[in-house]
Short mmCIF file of C-alpha atoms in Angstrom, two decimals:
data_model
loop_
_atom_site.label_atom_id
_atom_site.label_comp_id
_atom_site.label_asym_id
_atom_site.label_seq_id
_atom_site.Cartn_x
_atom_site.Cartn_y
_atom_site.Cartn_z
CA MET A 1 -1.55 -44.01 7.08
CA SER A 2 1.20 -42.91 4.71
CA ALA A 3 4.80 -43.79 3.97
CA GLY A 4 5.84 -40.78 1.92
CA SER A 5 9.24 -39.74 0.62
CA VAL A 6 12.52 -39.97 2.53
CA ALA A 7 15.64 -37.99 1.65
CA LEU A 8 18.77 -39.69 3.01
CA VAL A 9 21.68 -37.26 3.24
CA VAL A 10 25.12 -38.47 2.12
CA ILE A 11 27.55 -35.79 3.29
CA ASP A 12 31.09 -36.87 2.57
CA ASP A 13 33.01 -38.01 -0.48
CA THR A 14 34.55 -40.81 1.59
CA ILE A 15 32.35 -42.85 3.89
CA SER A 16 34.10 -44.84 6.60
CA MET A 17 33.37 -48.51 7.13
CA TRP A 18 31.84 -47.62 10.51
CA ASP A 19 29.45 -45.08 8.97
CA MET A 20 28.13 -47.63 6.49
CA TYR A 21 26.13 -49.18 9.32
CA GLU A 22 23.82 -46.18 9.85
CA LEU A 23 23.44 -45.73 6.10
CA GLY A 24 22.62 -49.43 5.80
CA ILE A 25 19.98 -49.22 8.53
CA ALA A 26 18.12 -46.41 6.79
CA THR A 27 18.29 -48.03 3.37
CA ALA A 28 17.18 -51.44 4.71
CA VAL A 29 14.13 -49.94 6.41
CA PHE A 30 13.10 -47.22 3.97
CA GLY A 31 14.85 -48.16 0.72
CA VAL A 32 13.85 -51.80 0.38
CA ALA A 33 10.31 -51.96 -1.01
CA HIS A 34 8.44 -54.03 1.56
CA THR A 35 5.30 -53.76 -0.55
CA ASP A 36 3.96 -57.06 0.73
CA LEU A 37 3.52 -55.31 4.09
CA VAL A 38 2.01 -52.11 2.71
CA ASN A 39 1.89 -50.64 -0.78
CA PRO A 40 3.22 -48.13 -1.64
CA TRP A 41 6.33 -48.28 0.55
CA TYR A 42 8.60 -45.32 1.22
CA ASP A 43 10.24 -43.50 -1.68
CA LEU A 44 13.90 -43.25 -0.62
CA ARG A 45 16.25 -40.83 -2.33
CA LEU A 46 19.99 -40.57 -1.63
CA CYS A 47 20.97 -36.92 -1.69
CA GLY A 48 24.55 -35.63 -1.85
CA LEU A 49 26.33 -32.31 -2.13
CA ARG A 50 27.29 -33.18 -5.68
CA PRO A 51 24.64 -35.48 -7.17
CA GLY A 52 25.87 -38.28 -9.36
CA THR A 53 29.30 -38.51 -7.72
CA SER A 54 30.40 -41.53 -5.75
CA SER A 55 31.16 -41.80 -2.06
CA SER A 56 33.55 -44.62 -1.33
CA ALA A 57 34.98 -46.68 1.47
CA PRO A 58 37.22 -49.73 1.11
CA GLY A 59 35.11 -52.22 -0.78
CA PHE A 60 32.08 -49.95 -1.17
CA THR A 61 30.85 -47.43 -3.69
CA LEU A 62 27.73 -45.40 -3.01
CA ASN A 63 26.04 -43.20 -5.60
CA ALA A 64 23.93 -40.27 -4.50
CA PRO A 65 21.93 -39.44 -7.63
CA TYR A 66 20.00 -36.53 -6.09
CA GLY A 67 21.13 -33.12 -4.90
CA LEU A 68 20.34 -31.24 -1.72
CA ASP A 69 17.45 -29.45 -3.39
CA GLU A 70 15.46 -32.68 -2.87
CA LEU A 71 15.52 -32.19 0.90
CA GLU A 72 12.83 -29.53 1.02
CA LYS A 73 10.59 -31.66 -1.23
CA ALA A 74 10.76 -34.70 1.07
CA ASP A 75 8.34 -35.71 3.79
CA THR A 76 11.22 -36.97 5.94
CA VAL A 77 14.91 -36.00 5.91
CA ILE A 78 17.43 -38.31 7.57
CA VAL A 79 21.03 -37.40 8.36
CA PRO A 80 22.64 -40.73 9.33
CA VAL A 81 26.23 -39.55 9.94
CA VAL A 82 28.60 -36.63 9.67
CA PRO A 83 32.26 -37.00 8.67
CA GLU A 84 34.81 -37.86 11.34
CA SER A 85 36.86 -34.87 10.18
CA TYR A 86 34.04 -32.64 11.43
CA MET A 87 33.93 -34.45 14.78
CA ARG A 88 37.69 -33.93 15.13
CA GLY A 89 37.27 -30.24 14.38
CA ASP A 90 39.40 -30.39 11.22
CA ARG A 91 36.70 -28.72 9.10
CA GLU A 92 33.20 -27.29 9.20
CA LEU A 93 30.09 -28.81 7.74
CA PRO A 94 29.35 -27.41 4.26
CA GLU A 95 27.21 -24.28 4.37
CA GLU A 96 25.09 -25.57 1.48
CA LEU A 97 24.13 -28.56 3.63
CA ILE A 98 23.20 -26.37 6.62
CA SER A 99 21.09 -24.13 4.39
CA ALA A 100 19.37 -27.11 2.77
CA LEU A 101 18.48 -28.57 6.18
CA ARG A 102 17.04 -25.24 7.30
CA ARG A 103 14.94 -24.97 4.17
CA ALA A 104 13.68 -28.53 4.59
CA GLY A 105 12.69 -27.87 8.18
CA ALA A 106 10.95 -24.63 7.21
CA ALA A 107 9.10 -26.49 4.44
CA GLY A 108 7.63 -28.87 7.02
CA ALA A 109 9.81 -31.96 6.56
CA ARG A 110 10.22 -34.30 9.48
CA MET A 111 13.89 -34.01 10.45
CA VAL A 112 15.70 -37.12 11.68
CA SER A 113 19.26 -37.92 12.73
CA LEU A 114 21.00 -41.19 13.54
CA CYS A 115 24.07 -41.21 15.77
CA ASN A 116 26.31 -38.18 15.14
CA GLY A 117 24.09 -36.93 12.32
CA VAL A 118 22.52 -34.90 15.13
CA PHE A 119 25.43 -32.43 14.81
CA ALA A 120 24.17 -31.40 11.37
CA LEU A 121 20.67 -30.73 12.69
CA ALA A 122 22.12 -28.81 15.62
CA ALA A 123 24.38 -26.75 13.35
CA ALA A 124 21.30 -25.80 11.33
CA GLY A 125 19.60 -24.53 14.49
CA LEU A 126 16.85 -27.14 14.24
CA LEU A 127 17.43 -28.41 17.79
CA ASP A 128 17.57 -25.11 19.65
CA GLY A 129 15.52 -25.44 22.82
CA ARG A 130 14.56 -29.02 21.98
CA PRO A 131 15.47 -32.41 23.49
CA ALA A 132 17.87 -34.57 21.53
CA THR A 133 20.26 -37.46 21.89
CA ALA A 134 23.20 -39.11 20.13
CA HIS A 135 25.56 -41.99 20.71
CA TRP A 136 26.76 -41.64 24.30
CA GLU A 137 30.34 -41.12 23.08
CA HIS A 138 29.25 -37.90 21.35
CA THR A 139 26.73 -36.38 23.76
CA ARG A 140 29.32 -34.40 25.73
CA GLU A 141 30.55 -32.67 22.57
CA LEU A 142 26.97 -32.08 21.48
CA ALA A 143 26.16 -30.33 24.77
CA GLU A 144 29.37 -28.30 24.70
CA TRP A 145 29.19 -27.23 21.05
CA PHE A 146 25.45 -26.52 21.07
CA PRO A 147 24.43 -25.40 24.57
CA ARG A 148 20.89 -24.51 23.44
CA VAL A 149 20.14 -28.18 22.77
CA LYS A 150 18.62 -30.16 25.66
CA VAL A 151 20.90 -33.19 25.44
CA ASP A 152 19.84 -36.50 27.00
CA ASP A 153 22.76 -38.90 26.98
CA SER A 154 20.90 -41.92 28.34
CA VAL A 155 18.01 -42.72 25.98
CA LEU A 156 17.84 -44.75 22.77
CA TYR A 157 16.03 -42.06 20.84
CA VAL A 158 13.99 -38.88 21.26
CA ASP A 159 10.75 -38.24 19.39
CA ASP A 160 9.97 -34.53 19.62
CA GLY A 161 7.24 -34.58 17.00
CA ASP A 162 8.75 -33.17 13.81
CA VAL A 163 12.36 -33.67 14.96
CA LEU A 164 13.69 -37.09 15.98
CA THR A 165 17.21 -38.05 17.08
CA SER A 166 18.77 -41.35 18.10
CA ALA A 167 21.78 -43.04 19.54
CA GLY A 168 24.04 -44.88 17.14
CA LEU A 169 24.03 -48.41 15.76
CA SER A 170 21.07 -50.41 17.12
CA GLY A 171 19.53 -47.23 18.55
CA GLY A 172 19.28 -45.92 15.01
CA LEU A 173 17.42 -49.05 13.95
CA ASP A 174 15.05 -48.64 16.89
CA LEU A 175 14.26 -45.11 15.74
CA CYS A 176 13.70 -46.18 12.13
CA LEU A 177 11.24 -48.86 13.28
CA HIS A 178 9.58 -46.30 15.55
CA ILE A 179 9.06 -44.06 12.52
CA VAL A 180 7.50 -46.96 10.61
CA ARG A 181 5.26 -47.61 13.59
CA ARG A 182 4.20 -43.94 13.62
CA ASP A 183 3.57 -43.86 9.88
CA LEU A 184 2.19 -47.32 9.10
CA GLY A 185 1.11 -48.76 12.43
CA ALA A 186 2.17 -51.45 14.88
CA ARG A 187 1.23 -54.39 12.63
CA VAL A 188 3.54 -53.33 9.81
CA ALA A 189 6.35 -52.31 12.19
CA ASN A 190 6.12 -55.64 14.02
CA GLN A 191 6.26 -57.63 10.79
CA LEU A 192 9.21 -55.60 9.52
CA ALA A 193 11.04 -56.06 12.84
CA ARG A 194 10.49 -59.80 12.63
CA ARG A 195 11.91 -59.74 9.10
CA LEU A 196 14.97 -57.87 10.40
CA VAL A 197 15.22 -60.25 13.39
CA VAL A 198 15.14 -57.46 15.98
CA PRO A 199 12.79 -56.59 18.87
CA ALA A 200 9.51 -55.21 17.57
CA HIS A 201 9.53 -52.16 19.81
CA ARG A 202 12.04 -50.70 22.21
CA PRO A 203 10.70 -47.43 23.67
CA GLY A 204 12.91 -44.38 23.23
CA GLY A 205 13.25 -43.87 26.97
CA GLN A 206 15.07 -47.16 27.38
CA ALA A 207 18.71 -46.79 28.38
CA GLN A 208 21.41 -46.82 25.70
CA PHE A 209 23.54 -49.16 27.77
CA VAL A 210 22.26 -52.22 29.63
CA GLU A 211 24.40 -54.65 31.56
CA ARG A 212 23.12 -57.71 29.70
CA ALA A 213 20.56 -58.70 27.14
CA VAL A 214 17.45 -60.70 28.01
CA ALA A 215 18.19 -64.24 26.85
CA VAL A 216 15.74 -67.09 26.41
CA THR A 217 17.93 -69.21 28.67
CA ASP A 218 17.91 -66.65 31.48
CA ASP A 219 16.53 -68.60 34.46
CA GLY A 220 15.19 -65.49 36.19
CA ILE A 221 14.06 -62.64 33.96
CA ALA A 222 13.30 -63.83 30.42
CA PRO A 223 10.74 -66.56 31.26
CA VAL A 224 8.86 -64.14 33.48
CA LEU A 225 8.75 -61.48 30.77
CA HIS A 226 7.52 -64.02 28.22
CA TRP A 227 4.84 -65.12 30.69
CA ALA A 228 3.83 -61.49 31.31
CA LEU A 229 3.41 -60.90 27.58
CA GLU A 230 1.04 -63.86 27.43
CA ASN A 231 -0.95 -62.52 30.38
CA LEU A 232 -1.16 -58.79 29.84
CA ASP A 233 -4.92 -58.90 30.38
CA ARG A 234 -4.29 -59.71 34.04
CA PRO A 235 -3.76 -56.98 36.67
CA LEU A 236 -0.04 -57.77 36.99
CA THR A 237 2.05 -56.16 39.70
CA VAL A 238 5.76 -56.05 40.36
CA ASP A 239 5.14 -58.34 43.32
CA ASP A 240 3.52 -60.89 41.00
CA LEU A 241 6.46 -60.85 38.59
CA ALA A 242 9.06 -60.95 41.36
CA THR A 243 7.33 -63.91 43.02
CA ARG A 244 7.17 -65.78 39.74
CA ALA A 245 10.89 -65.11 39.22
CA GLY A 246 11.67 -66.33 42.74
CA MET A 247 13.20 -63.00 43.69
CA SER A 248 12.56 -60.22 46.12
CA VAL A 249 10.93 -57.13 44.62
CA ARG A 250 14.18 -55.22 45.01
CA SER A 251 16.24 -57.93 43.30
CA PHE A 252 13.71 -58.26 40.48
CA HIS A 253 13.68 -54.51 39.92
CA ARG A 254 17.48 -54.45 39.81
CA ASN A 255 17.72 -57.45 37.46
CA LEU A 256 15.06 -56.14 35.08
CA ARG A 257 16.69 -52.72 34.86
CA ALA A 258 20.05 -54.38 34.20
CA ALA A 259 18.50 -56.48 31.44
CA THR A 260 16.21 -53.93 29.76
CA GLY A 261 17.30 -50.49 30.94
CA THR A 262 13.87 -49.64 32.35
CA SER A 263 11.72 -50.24 35.42
CA PRO A 264 9.15 -53.07 35.72
CA MET A 265 6.13 -50.77 35.65
CA LYS A 266 7.40 -48.80 32.65
CA TRP A 267 8.16 -52.05 30.83
CA LEU A 268 4.66 -53.34 31.55
CA LEU A 269 3.02 -50.09 30.43
CA HIS A 270 4.88 -50.06 27.11
CA GLN A 271 3.90 -53.69 26.46
CA ARG A 272 0.26 -52.93 27.27
CA LEU A 273 0.24 -49.95 24.95
CA ALA A 274 1.82 -52.02 22.17
CA ARG A 275 -0.88 -54.68 22.64
CA ALA A 276 -3.62 -52.04 22.53
CA GLN A 277 -2.18 -50.56 19.32
CA LEU A 278 -2.13 -53.95 17.64
CA LEU A 279 -5.70 -54.72 18.71
CA LEU A 280 -6.92 -51.35 17.47
CA GLU A 281 -5.35 -52.07 14.08
CA THR A 282 -6.34 -55.71 13.65
CA THR A 283 -9.70 -56.07 15.40
CA ASP A 284 -13.06 -54.34 15.59
CA LEU A 285 -13.27 -54.77 19.37
CA PRO A 286 -14.78 -51.84 21.29
CA ILE A 287 -12.40 -49.55 23.16
CA ASP A 288 -13.36 -50.79 26.61
CA GLN A 289 -12.71 -54.42 25.62
CA ILE A 290 -9.33 -53.51 24.10
CA SER A 291 -8.43 -51.78 27.33
CA GLU A 292 -9.32 -54.94 29.27
CA CYS A 293 -7.43 -57.24 26.86
CA SER A 294 -4.28 -55.11 27.14
CA GLY A 295 -4.52 -54.84 30.92
CA LEU A 296 -5.08 -51.08 31.02
CA GLY A 297 -8.39 -51.37 32.83
CA SER A 298 -11.03 -48.86 31.88
CA ALA A 299 -11.50 -47.14 28.54
CA ASN A 300 -10.71 -43.84 30.25
CA ASN A 301 -7.37 -45.23 31.39
CA LEU A 302 -6.59 -46.36 27.84
CA ARG A 303 -7.46 -42.89 26.52
CA HIS A 304 -5.26 -41.27 29.16
CA HIS A 305 -2.19 -43.34 28.31
CA PHE A 306 -2.71 -42.97 24.56
CA ALA A 307 -2.89 -39.20 24.92
CA ALA A 308 0.18 -39.11 27.17
CA HIS A 309 2.40 -41.47 25.15
CA LEU A 310 1.08 -41.36 21.58
CA GLY A 311 -0.55 -37.95 21.44
CA VAL A 312 -3.83 -39.25 19.98
CA ALA A 313 -7.07 -40.82 21.19
CA PRO A 314 -7.59 -44.57 20.59
CA THR A 315 -10.41 -43.88 18.12
CA GLU A 316 -8.17 -41.51 16.13
CA TYR A 317 -5.43 -44.14 16.10
CA ARG A 318 -7.87 -46.75 14.78
CA ARG A 319 -9.00 -44.43 12.00
CA ALA A 320 -5.39 -43.73 11.04
CA PHE A 321 -4.51 -47.44 10.86
CA PRO A 322 -7.58 -49.35 9.68
CA SER A 323 -7.43 -53.12 9.53
CA PRO A 324 -6.02 -54.32 6.18
CA GLU A 325 -8.18 -57.44 6.33
CA PRO A 326 -11.87 -56.58 6.65
CA GLY A 327 -14.43 -59.36 6.70
CA PRO A 328 -13.65 -62.74 8.35
CA ARG A 329 -11.83 -62.46 11.64
CA THR A 330 -8.06 -62.81 11.63
CA PRO A 331 -6.31 -65.07 14.18
CA GLU A 332 -5.50 -61.89 16.13
CA ARG A 333 -9.19 -61.02 16.32
CA ARG A 334 -10.16 -64.50 17.45
CA ALA A 335 -7.40 -64.52 20.06
CA ALA A 336 -8.50 -61.15 21.37
CA ARG A 337 -12.01 -62.48 22.00
CA SER A 338 -10.86 -65.72 23.62
#
């Protein structure tokens, strides 16, 4: 359970108003000291080609006090954007940046890109033979310019272990929260998401584009999903959810995919896994009871899904994210036993 250091790469001398969004996401998540959630928080360092100089956009001035030599010292390196002039083909990315990214990767840093920052990782050869994504407007260029990259133009983000890439805008925020979840656990990530007023967890495989958002006033989908979250311990089926929504299974499947970008069974599985993670962090319940409470059935089934989706066993996850409140049971613990 560790936050560690984050090097945020500021490439250009002039940052567009549009690019400020991805920079703002990373600084809000990793640069604001949320020490009431966990202490210490991340150590964020803005790193530029020429440390101490300012990068400006109309109304903004951004100082990058650190140089690119900080990249190979960091636990995590994030490239939020690359200049539009590079995307237009007017100029190449600076060779000193490419070299610094390669050194950071070789030194064992976790390499991350938001939106078109993926082009910098690809130019450094860090994505050769690996899956990656970007904002859907840029994935065609990514595939054409770097044919050795396995480009997926549909997902919100890709977690390939030590290299993570995301779509732009809200997809970048999803990836940042996913990183917090990986580093500090579901409890901290959920509390931070609530603070940022965004969904606690959108899985990376969810589609970048959905036809409509799930709204509280939605007469068909949203109430059923809220009910399902309150009843994850039950053996829910798509038939159950469709019946409750007053739809045929086919119509429910179509409406849920339009609203969330994923299928009913995948949505249910991700919610069950999220519940199991939270219970492992905040309770001392045995593994078989956690599996029952989250609706995953047997302990063996829980272990299988944890290995497939999180890459660790439930007991290893619990050791990595011990409860911050030993002693008297928390409301979460009491609720889990009820």
